[in-house]
Coordinates of C-alpha atoms in Angstrom, one line a residue:
M3 CA -43.4 -91.0 -138.4
F4 CA -43.4 -93.8 -135.9
L5 CA -43.0 -97.6 -136.2
L6 CA -45.7 -99.1 -134.1
T7 CA -44.8 -103.5 -133.0
G8 CA -47.4 -105.8 -131.9
P9 CA -51.4 -106.4 -132.7
A10 CA -53.0 -103.9 -135.1
F11 CA -55.7 -102.2 -133.0
A12 CA -59.3 -101.9 -134.5
Q13 CA -61.1 -98.2 -133.8
A14 CA -64.0 -100.0 -132.7
G15 CA -66.8 -97.4 -133.2
A16 CA -66.9 -94.2 -131.4
P17 CA -63.9 -93.0 -129.1
T18 CA -65.2 -93.3 -125.6
K19 CA -64.6 -90.7 -123.0
G20 CA -63.4 -90.3 -120.0
G21 CA -61.1 -92.1 -117.2
T22 CA -57.9 -91.1 -116.3
L23 CA -54.4 -92.2 -118.2
I24 CA -51.6 -93.6 -115.8
Y25 CA -48.9 -92.9 -117.7
L26 CA -45.5 -94.2 -116.0
E27 CA -42.2 -91.9 -116.7
Q28 CA -38.7 -93.6 -115.7
Q29 CA -37.4 -90.3 -114.3
S30 CA -39.0 -87.2 -112.9
H31 CA -39.0 -83.6 -114.8
T32 CA -36.7 -81.1 -113.8
N33 CA -37.5 -77.4 -114.3
L34 CA -41.0 -76.6 -116.9
Y35 CA -39.3 -74.0 -118.5
P36 CA -40.9 -74.7 -121.5
P37 CA -36.8 -74.2 -123.3
S38 CA -36.3 -76.6 -120.7
G39 CA -38.6 -79.1 -122.6
G40 CA -35.8 -80.5 -124.4
F41 CA -35.3 -83.1 -121.3
Y42 CA -38.1 -86.1 -122.6
P43 CA -39.8 -85.9 -119.1
N44 CA -40.3 -81.9 -119.6
G45 CA -41.7 -82.8 -122.4
G46 CA -43.7 -84.9 -122.0
V47 CA -45.7 -82.6 -119.2
L48 CA -45.4 -80.1 -121.2
N49 CA -46.7 -81.4 -125.0
Q50 CA -49.3 -81.6 -122.4
I51 CA -50.9 -78.3 -121.3
T52 CA -49.1 -76.0 -123.4
D53 CA -49.7 -74.9 -126.6
K54 CA -47.2 -73.6 -129.6
L55 CA -47.9 -71.5 -132.2
T56 CA -47.1 -73.6 -135.3
Y57 CA -47.8 -77.3 -135.2
Q58 CA -45.0 -79.4 -137.1
N59 CA -47.1 -82.2 -138.3
P60 CA -45.1 -86.1 -138.1
Q61 CA -45.7 -87.5 -140.3
T62 CA -44.6 -84.8 -143.0
L63 CA -42.7 -81.9 -140.9
A64 CA -45.1 -79.7 -142.3
I65 CA -45.7 -76.3 -140.3
E66 CA -49.1 -76.1 -139.9
P67 CA -51.5 -73.5 -138.1
W68 CA -52.3 -73.9 -134.5
I69 CA -52.2 -71.1 -132.3
A70 CA -50.8 -68.9 -135.1
E71 CA -53.6 -68.9 -137.9
S72 CA -51.6 -67.4 -140.6
W73 CA -47.5 -65.9 -141.2
T74 CA -45.5 -64.0 -143.9
V75 CA -41.7 -64.7 -143.5
N76 CA -39.8 -61.9 -144.8
A77 CA -37.6 -62.5 -148.3
D78 CA -34.1 -63.3 -145.9
A79 CA -35.8 -64.8 -143.2
T80 CA -35.0 -61.5 -140.7
E81 CA -39.3 -60.9 -140.1
Y82 CA -42.3 -63.4 -139.1
A83 CA -45.4 -61.9 -138.6
F84 CA -48.0 -64.0 -136.8
K85 CA -51.7 -64.5 -136.6
I86 CA -53.3 -65.0 -133.2
R87 CA -55.9 -67.0 -133.6
P88 CA -59.0 -65.6 -131.8
G89 CA -60.6 -66.6 -128.2
V90 CA -57.4 -68.5 -126.9
T91 CA -57.3 -67.9 -123.4
F92 CA -54.4 -70.2 -120.8
S93 CA -56.4 -71.7 -118.2
D94 CA -56.3 -69.1 -115.0
G95 CA -58.7 -67.3 -117.1
T96 CA -56.0 -64.8 -119.1
P97 CA -56.2 -63.7 -123.3
L98 CA -53.3 -65.4 -125.3
D99 CA -52.9 -62.6 -127.6
A100 CA -50.7 -60.6 -129.5
A101 CA -49.0 -59.6 -126.8
A102 CA -48.9 -63.0 -124.2
V103 CA -46.9 -64.1 -127.7
A104 CA -44.6 -61.4 -127.6
K105 CA -44.1 -61.2 -124.0
N106 CA -42.8 -65.3 -124.7
Y107 CA -40.6 -65.3 -126.9
D108 CA -38.8 -61.9 -125.9
T109 CA -38.1 -64.1 -123.0
Y110 CA -36.9 -67.6 -124.8
G111 CA -35.3 -64.7 -127.6
L112 CA -33.6 -62.5 -125.2
G113 CA -33.7 -64.3 -121.6
N114 CA -34.3 -62.6 -118.4
R115 CA -30.7 -62.3 -116.2
E116 CA -33.4 -61.0 -113.8
L117 CA -35.0 -64.0 -112.9
K118 CA -32.0 -66.5 -114.9
H119 CA -34.3 -67.8 -117.6
P120 CA -31.4 -68.5 -120.5
V121 CA -32.2 -68.7 -124.4
S122 CA -33.8 -71.0 -126.0
E123 CA -31.5 -72.7 -127.6
V124 CA -34.0 -73.1 -130.7
I125 CA -33.8 -69.7 -131.4
T126 CA -31.1 -67.5 -133.2
N127 CA -30.6 -63.6 -134.4
Y128 CA -32.8 -62.9 -132.1
A129 CA -34.0 -59.0 -131.8
R130 CA -37.3 -58.0 -130.6
S131 CA -41.0 -59.0 -131.4
E132 CA -43.3 -56.1 -132.1
V133 CA -47.2 -55.8 -130.8
V134 CA -49.5 -54.9 -134.2
D135 CA -53.1 -55.1 -133.0
A136 CA -54.0 -57.5 -130.5
L137 CA -53.9 -60.1 -132.7
T138 CA -50.6 -60.0 -134.3
V139 CA -47.7 -59.7 -133.5
R140 CA -44.2 -59.2 -135.4
F141 CA -40.1 -60.8 -134.7
F142 CA -37.9 -59.1 -136.1
F143 CA -34.0 -61.2 -136.3
H144 CA -30.7 -59.1 -136.7
R145 CA -29.3 -61.8 -139.0
P146 CA -32.1 -64.3 -141.4
S147 CA -33.3 -67.0 -138.7
P148 CA -34.6 -69.3 -140.7
G149 CA -35.2 -72.2 -138.3
F150 CA -37.6 -69.9 -136.4
L151 CA -41.0 -70.7 -138.0
Q152 CA -39.9 -74.7 -137.5
G153 CA -38.4 -73.6 -134.1
T154 CA -42.1 -72.3 -132.7
S155 CA -43.5 -75.8 -132.8
V156 CA -41.1 -77.2 -130.5
I157 CA -41.9 -78.3 -127.3
G158 CA -38.3 -75.2 -125.9
S159 CA -41.8 -73.3 -127.1
G160 CA -44.7 -73.9 -125.4
L161 CA -46.8 -71.3 -124.7
V162 CA -47.0 -69.8 -120.9
S163 CA -49.1 -67.8 -118.8
L164 CA -47.5 -63.8 -117.9
K165 CA -48.0 -65.2 -114.9
T166 CA -45.4 -67.9 -114.9
L167 CA -42.9 -65.9 -117.0
A168 CA -42.8 -63.6 -113.9
L169 CA -41.5 -65.7 -112.0
P170 CA -37.9 -66.4 -111.4
Y171 CA -36.1 -69.3 -112.8
D172 CA -36.2 -72.0 -109.5
Q173 CA -39.6 -71.8 -108.8
L174 CA -41.1 -73.5 -112.4
G175 CA -39.7 -77.2 -111.1
D176 CA -42.9 -76.9 -109.5
A177 CA -45.5 -78.3 -111.6
T178 CA -49.0 -76.1 -110.6
K179 CA -47.0 -72.8 -110.6
I180 CA -47.1 -73.6 -114.5
I181 CA -50.1 -71.6 -116.4
G182 CA -51.0 -72.9 -120.1
S183 CA -53.7 -72.9 -122.5
G184 CA -52.9 -76.5 -123.7
P185 CA -55.8 -79.4 -123.3
F186 CA -54.4 -80.5 -120.1
V187 CA -54.1 -79.1 -116.4
V188 CA -52.0 -79.4 -113.7
A189 CA -54.3 -80.7 -111.2
S190 CA -51.9 -81.6 -108.5
E191 CA -48.2 -83.0 -107.3
V192 CA -46.1 -85.1 -105.5
L193 CA -42.5 -84.1 -105.8
D194 CA -40.1 -86.2 -108.1
R195 CA -43.2 -89.2 -107.4
E196 CA -46.5 -88.5 -109.0
L197 CA -48.1 -85.3 -111.4
V198 CA -52.2 -85.3 -111.9
L199 CA -53.4 -83.1 -114.2
V200 CA -57.0 -82.9 -116.1
A201 CA -58.6 -81.9 -119.0
R202 CA -59.5 -78.2 -119.8
K203 CA -62.7 -78.7 -120.1
D204 CA -64.1 -75.5 -122.4
Y205 CA -60.9 -76.5 -124.4
A206 CA -61.4 -75.7 -128.4
W207 CA -58.7 -74.5 -129.8
G208 CA -56.4 -77.4 -131.1
P209 CA -54.0 -77.8 -134.4
A210 CA -56.0 -76.7 -137.2
R211 CA -55.8 -79.9 -139.5
H212 CA -55.7 -82.2 -136.4
P213 CA -58.2 -85.0 -136.5
H214 CA -59.0 -84.6 -133.3
Q215 CA -61.1 -81.1 -132.1
G216 CA -61.9 -80.2 -128.9
R217 CA -61.7 -80.7 -125.4
P218 CA -58.8 -84.4 -124.6
L219 CA -61.3 -87.1 -124.3
L220 CA -60.0 -88.2 -121.0
D221 CA -60.6 -87.6 -118.0
G222 CA -56.9 -87.1 -117.2
I223 CA -53.8 -87.9 -116.7
K224 CA -51.7 -89.8 -113.9
I225 CA -47.8 -89.2 -114.5
I226 CA -45.9 -91.5 -112.1
V227 CA -41.8 -91.6 -111.8
T228 CA -41.4 -95.2 -111.4
S229 CA -37.5 -95.4 -112.1
E230 CA -37.3 -99.1 -112.4
D231 CA -38.1 -101.0 -115.8
S232 CA -39.3 -103.8 -114.3
V233 CA -41.6 -102.6 -112.2
R234 CA -42.5 -100.3 -115.6
I235 CA -42.8 -103.3 -117.2
G236 CA -44.9 -105.2 -114.7
A237 CA -46.8 -102.4 -113.9
L238 CA -48.2 -102.5 -118.1
L239 CA -48.7 -106.4 -118.3
A240 CA -50.5 -106.2 -115.2
G241 CA -53.3 -103.6 -116.0
Q242 CA -51.8 -101.7 -113.7
A243 CA -51.0 -98.7 -115.7
H244 CA -51.8 -98.2 -119.4
V245 CA -48.8 -96.1 -120.9
I246 CA -44.8 -96.5 -119.6
R247 CA -41.9 -94.9 -121.0
Q248 CA -38.2 -96.1 -122.2
V249 CA -38.9 -99.8 -122.5
Q250 CA -35.1 -101.0 -122.9
A251 CA -35.3 -102.5 -126.2
Y252 CA -34.1 -106.4 -123.9
D253 CA -37.9 -105.6 -122.8
E254 CA -39.5 -105.5 -125.9
K255 CA -40.4 -109.2 -126.5
Q256 CA -41.9 -109.5 -123.2
V257 CA -43.8 -106.8 -124.2
L258 CA -44.6 -107.9 -127.8
A259 CA -45.8 -111.9 -126.0
K260 CA -48.7 -110.8 -123.4
N261 CA -49.8 -109.0 -127.6
F262 CA -48.9 -105.3 -125.5
L263 CA -48.0 -102.8 -128.1
I264 CA -44.6 -101.1 -128.7
Y265 CA -43.6 -97.5 -130.1
A266 CA -40.6 -96.1 -130.9
P267 CA -40.7 -93.4 -133.0
S268 CA -37.6 -90.9 -133.7
T269 CA -35.9 -87.9 -132.6
R270 CA -34.4 -87.2 -136.4
G271 CA -32.2 -84.9 -135.1
I272 CA -27.9 -85.8 -133.6
N273 CA -27.4 -89.6 -133.1
N274 CA -27.1 -90.9 -129.4
S275 CA -23.1 -90.4 -129.4
V276 CA -20.4 -90.0 -127.8
V277 CA -18.0 -87.4 -128.3
F278 CA -14.5 -86.0 -127.1
R279 CA -13.4 -82.7 -125.7
P280 CA -9.8 -81.9 -126.7
D281 CA -8.9 -79.5 -124.5
N282 CA -8.0 -82.8 -122.3
P283 CA -4.1 -83.1 -123.9
L284 CA -5.3 -87.2 -123.8
V285 CA -8.2 -86.3 -127.1
A286 CA -5.6 -83.0 -128.8
D287 CA -4.6 -85.8 -131.5
L288 CA -7.3 -86.3 -133.8
R289 CA -5.4 -89.4 -134.8
V290 CA -6.4 -90.3 -131.4
R291 CA -9.9 -89.6 -132.0
K292 CA -9.6 -91.1 -135.5
A293 CA -8.5 -93.9 -134.0
L294 CA -11.2 -94.5 -131.0
L295 CA -13.3 -93.9 -133.8
H296 CA -12.1 -96.4 -135.8
A297 CA -11.8 -99.3 -132.8
T298 CA -15.5 -98.6 -131.9
N299 CA -17.5 -101.5 -133.3
T300 CA -21.0 -99.8 -133.7
Q301 CA -22.6 -102.9 -135.5
E302 CA -21.3 -104.5 -132.5
I303 CA -23.0 -102.8 -130.2
V304 CA -26.6 -102.3 -131.7
T305 CA -26.4 -105.9 -132.7
T306 CA -25.9 -106.6 -128.9
L307 CA -28.1 -104.2 -127.4
F308 CA -31.1 -102.9 -129.0
S309 CA -32.9 -104.1 -131.3
A310 CA -34.5 -103.4 -135.3
N311 CA -36.3 -100.4 -133.3
Y312 CA -32.3 -98.9 -132.4
P313 CA -30.8 -98.5 -136.2
R314 CA -27.2 -98.1 -136.8
A315 CA -26.0 -94.4 -137.0
T316 CA -24.4 -93.8 -140.8
S317 CA -24.1 -89.6 -139.9
I318 CA -23.8 -87.4 -136.7
I319 CA -27.3 -88.0 -137.8
A320 CA -30.3 -89.4 -138.2
A321 CA -31.0 -90.6 -141.8
T322 CA -34.6 -89.8 -141.0
A323 CA -32.8 -85.8 -140.2
Q324 CA -33.8 -82.9 -143.0
G325 CA -29.6 -82.7 -145.0
Y326 CA -29.3 -86.3 -144.0
V327 CA -25.5 -87.5 -145.9
D328 CA -24.7 -90.5 -144.7
Q329 CA -21.4 -90.6 -144.0
S330 CA -20.3 -94.8 -143.7
A331 CA -17.3 -94.5 -145.5
K332 CA -15.3 -92.4 -143.4
L333 CA -16.7 -94.6 -139.7
A334 CA -16.0 -98.5 -140.7
H335 CA -14.6 -100.8 -137.4
D336 CA -10.9 -101.2 -138.4
P337 CA -9.5 -102.1 -135.6
A338 CA -5.7 -102.6 -137.9
L339 CA -5.8 -98.7 -138.1
A340 CA -6.8 -97.6 -135.8
A341 CA -3.4 -99.2 -133.9
R342 CA -1.6 -98.0 -136.3
L343 CA -2.9 -94.5 -135.6
L344 CA -2.0 -94.8 -132.2
D345 CA 1.5 -95.3 -132.6
E346 CA 1.9 -92.8 -135.2
A347 CA 0.4 -90.4 -132.4
G348 CA 3.0 -91.9 -130.2
W349 CA 0.6 -94.2 -127.7
K350 CA 2.3 -97.6 -126.9
L351 CA 1.5 -100.4 -125.4
G352 CA 3.2 -100.5 -122.1
P353 CA 3.2 -103.5 -119.5
R354 CA 0.1 -103.9 -118.1
G355 CA -2.0 -103.8 -121.6
V356 CA -2.1 -100.6 -121.7
R357 CA -0.7 -97.5 -124.2
Q358 CA 1.7 -95.1 -123.1
K359 CA 3.3 -92.0 -123.6
D360 CA 5.6 -90.2 -121.9
G361 CA 5.2 -92.3 -118.5
R362 CA 1.6 -91.5 -119.1
D363 CA -1.5 -93.9 -119.7
L364 CA -3.6 -93.7 -121.4
V365 CA -7.3 -93.6 -119.6
L366 CA -10.7 -92.0 -120.5
T367 CA -13.7 -91.4 -118.4
A368 CA -16.5 -90.4 -119.5
Y369 CA -20.4 -90.4 -117.0
E370 CA -23.3 -92.4 -117.6
S371 CA -26.1 -90.9 -119.3
L372 CA -29.4 -91.6 -117.5
P373 CA -32.1 -90.3 -119.8
Q374 CA -29.5 -92.0 -122.4
P375 CA -31.0 -96.2 -123.5
Q376 CA -29.2 -99.0 -122.3
N377 CA -25.8 -95.8 -121.9
K378 CA -24.5 -97.8 -119.1
E379 CA -23.3 -100.8 -120.6
T380 CA -22.9 -98.6 -124.1
L381 CA -20.1 -97.2 -122.7
Q382 CA -19.0 -100.3 -120.8
L383 CA -18.6 -102.3 -124.2
I384 CA -17.3 -99.3 -125.9
A385 CA -14.8 -99.7 -123.2
Q386 CA -14.1 -103.1 -123.9
Q387 CA -13.3 -102.3 -127.7
W388 CA -11.0 -100.4 -126.7
A389 CA -9.1 -102.3 -124.2
R390 CA -8.1 -105.1 -127.1
L391 CA -6.2 -101.3 -128.3
G392 CA -5.2 -101.2 -124.9
V393 CA -7.0 -98.0 -124.1
K394 CA -8.7 -98.7 -120.5
L395 CA -12.0 -96.1 -120.7
N396 CA -13.5 -95.7 -116.9
V397 CA -17.6 -95.7 -116.8
L398 CA -18.8 -93.8 -114.4
A399 CA -22.0 -93.2 -112.1
G400 CA -21.7 -90.8 -109.7
D401 CA -24.7 -89.2 -108.3
A402 CA -26.5 -85.5 -110.5
G403 CA -23.7 -83.6 -108.2
S404 CA -20.6 -84.8 -109.5
R405 CA -22.2 -85.4 -113.7
I406 CA -23.0 -82.0 -113.7
V407 CA -19.9 -80.5 -112.2
D408 CA -17.3 -83.4 -114.1
N409 CA -18.7 -83.0 -117.9
L410 CA -17.9 -79.2 -117.5
D411 CA -14.2 -80.3 -117.2
P412 CA -12.7 -81.3 -120.3
R413 CA -9.6 -82.9 -117.3
K414 CA -12.3 -85.3 -115.6
T415 CA -14.6 -86.0 -118.8
P416 CA -12.9 -86.3 -122.2
I417 CA -15.5 -88.5 -123.0
S418 CA -19.0 -87.1 -122.8
P419 CA -22.1 -89.2 -124.0
A420 CA -24.4 -87.3 -126.3
M421 CA -27.5 -86.9 -128.7
V422 CA -30.5 -84.1 -129.4
G423 CA -33.9 -84.1 -131.1
R424 CA -35.6 -81.3 -133.8
A425 CA -36.7 -81.8 -136.2
D426 CA -35.1 -78.7 -138.5
P427 CA -31.6 -78.4 -139.2
D428 CA -30.4 -76.3 -135.9
V429 CA -30.1 -79.2 -134.2
I430 CA -26.5 -78.9 -135.0
R431 CA -26.5 -76.2 -133.7
S432 CA -28.1 -76.5 -130.9
Q433 CA -25.4 -79.9 -130.3
Y434 CA -22.0 -77.6 -131.3
Y435 CA -22.1 -74.3 -130.4
P436 CA -20.6 -73.1 -127.4
T437 CA -23.7 -70.8 -126.2
T438 CA -25.5 -73.9 -126.9
R439 CA -25.2 -76.7 -125.7
N440 CA -21.3 -77.3 -126.4
V441 CA -20.8 -80.7 -125.9
L442 CA -17.1 -80.4 -127.3
L443 CA -16.4 -77.5 -124.5
Q444 CA -15.1 -75.3 -126.5
K445 CA -14.2 -71.7 -125.6
G446 CA -16.8 -68.9 -125.3
G447 CA -19.2 -71.7 -123.4
V448 CA -21.1 -72.1 -119.6
S449 CA -17.7 -73.7 -118.8
T450 CA -14.7 -72.0 -116.8
K451 CA -12.8 -75.4 -116.9
V452 CA -11.7 -74.8 -120.9
E453 CA -7.9 -73.5 -121.7
T454 CA -8.0 -73.5 -125.0
F455 CA -9.7 -75.2 -126.8
V456 CA -12.3 -73.3 -130.4
D457 CA -12.9 -75.1 -133.5
D458 CA -14.0 -71.8 -136.3
K459 CA -14.4 -73.7 -139.1
L460 CA -17.1 -76.2 -137.1
N461 CA -18.7 -72.7 -135.7
A462 CA -18.7 -70.8 -138.8
L463 CA -20.2 -73.3 -140.6
L464 CA -23.3 -73.9 -137.7
E465 CA -23.5 -70.2 -137.2
A466 CA -23.6 -70.2 -141.5
I467 CA -27.0 -73.1 -140.7
A468 CA -28.1 -71.1 -138.5
S469 CA -28.8 -68.1 -140.5
E470 CA -28.8 -69.0 -144.8
P471 CA -32.5 -68.2 -145.6
D472 CA -31.2 -70.6 -149.0
P473 CA -33.2 -73.8 -147.9
E474 CA -31.0 -75.4 -151.0
K475 CA -28.0 -73.9 -149.3
R476 CA -28.9 -74.7 -146.3
L477 CA -29.2 -78.7 -146.5
V478 CA -25.7 -78.3 -148.5
L479 CA -23.8 -77.0 -145.1
V480 CA -25.7 -80.0 -143.4
G481 CA -23.8 -81.6 -145.7
D482 CA -20.5 -80.0 -145.2
V483 CA -21.0 -80.2 -141.2
Q484 CA -21.3 -83.9 -141.2
A485 CA -18.7 -84.9 -143.5
Y486 CA -16.3 -81.9 -141.2
V487 CA -17.4 -83.2 -137.5
L488 CA -16.4 -87.0 -138.8
D489 CA -13.1 -85.9 -140.4
Q490 CA -12.3 -84.0 -136.9
A491 CA -13.2 -87.0 -134.9
Y492 CA -15.2 -85.2 -132.8
A493 CA -18.1 -87.6 -132.5
I494 CA -18.9 -91.3 -132.7
P495 CA -22.4 -92.0 -133.4
I496 CA -23.8 -95.2 -132.4
F497 CA -27.1 -95.5 -133.4
E498 CA -30.5 -93.6 -134.5
E499 CA -31.8 -93.1 -130.8
P500 CA -35.8 -93.3 -130.7
Q501 CA -38.4 -92.8 -128.3
A502 CA -39.5 -96.4 -127.3
F503 CA -42.7 -96.5 -125.0
A504 CA -45.1 -99.7 -124.2
A505 CA -48.5 -99.3 -124.4
S506 CA -52.0 -101.7 -123.5
P507 CA -53.5 -102.0 -126.3
R508 CA -57.1 -101.2 -124.9
V509 CA -54.7 -98.2 -125.6
K510 CA -56.2 -96.1 -128.4
G511 CA -55.0 -92.5 -130.2
V512 CA -51.6 -92.2 -128.8
G513 CA -50.1 -89.8 -130.8
F514 CA -46.3 -88.3 -130.7
E515 CA -44.9 -85.2 -131.8
A516 CA -42.1 -84.9 -134.6
V517 CA -39.5 -85.9 -132.2
G518 CA -41.8 -88.9 -130.1
R519 CA -42.9 -86.2 -127.7
P520 CA -46.5 -88.0 -126.8
S521 CA -49.4 -86.4 -127.0
F522 CA -52.5 -87.7 -124.9
Y523 CA -54.4 -85.2 -127.1
A524 CA -56.9 -87.1 -128.8
T525 CA -56.3 -90.4 -126.3
W526 CA -58.4 -92.6 -125.1
I527 CA -59.1 -96.1 -123.5
E528 CA -61.6 -98.7 -124.8
G529 CA -63.3 -100.6 -122.1
R530 CA -62.7 -98.5 -119.2

């Protein structure tokens, strides 16, 4: 489900075939190894040029046939078998058969140390594949992996040719080297500036229940990296672009005033939040984290900076996510309680209005996250709210290098923005588990700067979510981990983050996968 605001547009007659869609993207893609598709500019490209084994219906969230015609799962979700659709080929002419699928999942599930391909965060407990025959592949898992079926539908599981999988990771930022089986093919690239995709004329294997079948209606897509919000909006309204991504909430009114359209599909996962790194002594005390949680007025943030397309968070996951439990009672804005907790933790107001303890000021640091909407402004407003209680938050821009390095050091960044989209309970593990995104910076992850912090109870809950084959028990665990993360005040959820797009009313048939990445497979341009 997604929110569409603006005038209703009639599907006047049959779709018009042909034309090139001009699509303006805020940021350039980084790496197109499919498990790196979680970064939305990466996923926006991969969603046009790769297919998946299965298709997650964005309205019902049901898993439907795509490259796999059918599948079976054993009782404890440790074995999956897929029957592959015949006649599918990659754009280099090689077959997308059981052997190719097996190689893709062996790479995504196990990684490739020699080529530096990382393990996919959406595949857990993976053991091996078995090619049963030319069109049948079976997968085995060390422990139950109930999220695997949904994991075969996500952007991180896009299928690519054996030639692409043979390349080292650092070469996969070159889009021309990504050979998929999708409805569009990369024609040319100007690095960090422009990407041209052309329709694959022999494409004949879209999702089985998709209303459009056959080749794309468009002849091509031109993706132009346009970092300035005002330039993207101006180009759209002037008719120089058809679709743009990352429309800021404050621009929605002018888009709608010109009778253009706003799409805001939900990301259905972990809400836009700030998280704490308890390995840093300044936020190691639960009372300090709880104080800052209750000092944060999320309603003020949403009302001041955002629109109705950004609902205020009432848990760490979106209300549209599977297993959501309303945790509003744990998220109350209560400045008096916050002040009392800071006093109890020994942080007293100093002469300059900043709290001090043992001669040290309570000064925290966070880097803004460019992919997240108005993140700098959000952090600055939080800084104002915390300052009323004597806590200083420095919000840094930094360059890409410093943000990456410092965000792996809890001493330098005790606070960090975070969110991730996925329409499956495994999204919580992706966010918090040490060997995946590890946003809390526990020991055992990629950071070498963590000294002591680890939460065995949290990790056990995350492992249980990833391994519980009983759907009802799994959702109970999802509720448990939501409550636990907030009881420990590890995160302050702020709002449910959509992916916000604007489009000309002439553009018809824009689709979105289950967590908001665009699909232009059935898109057409009226009166082109």
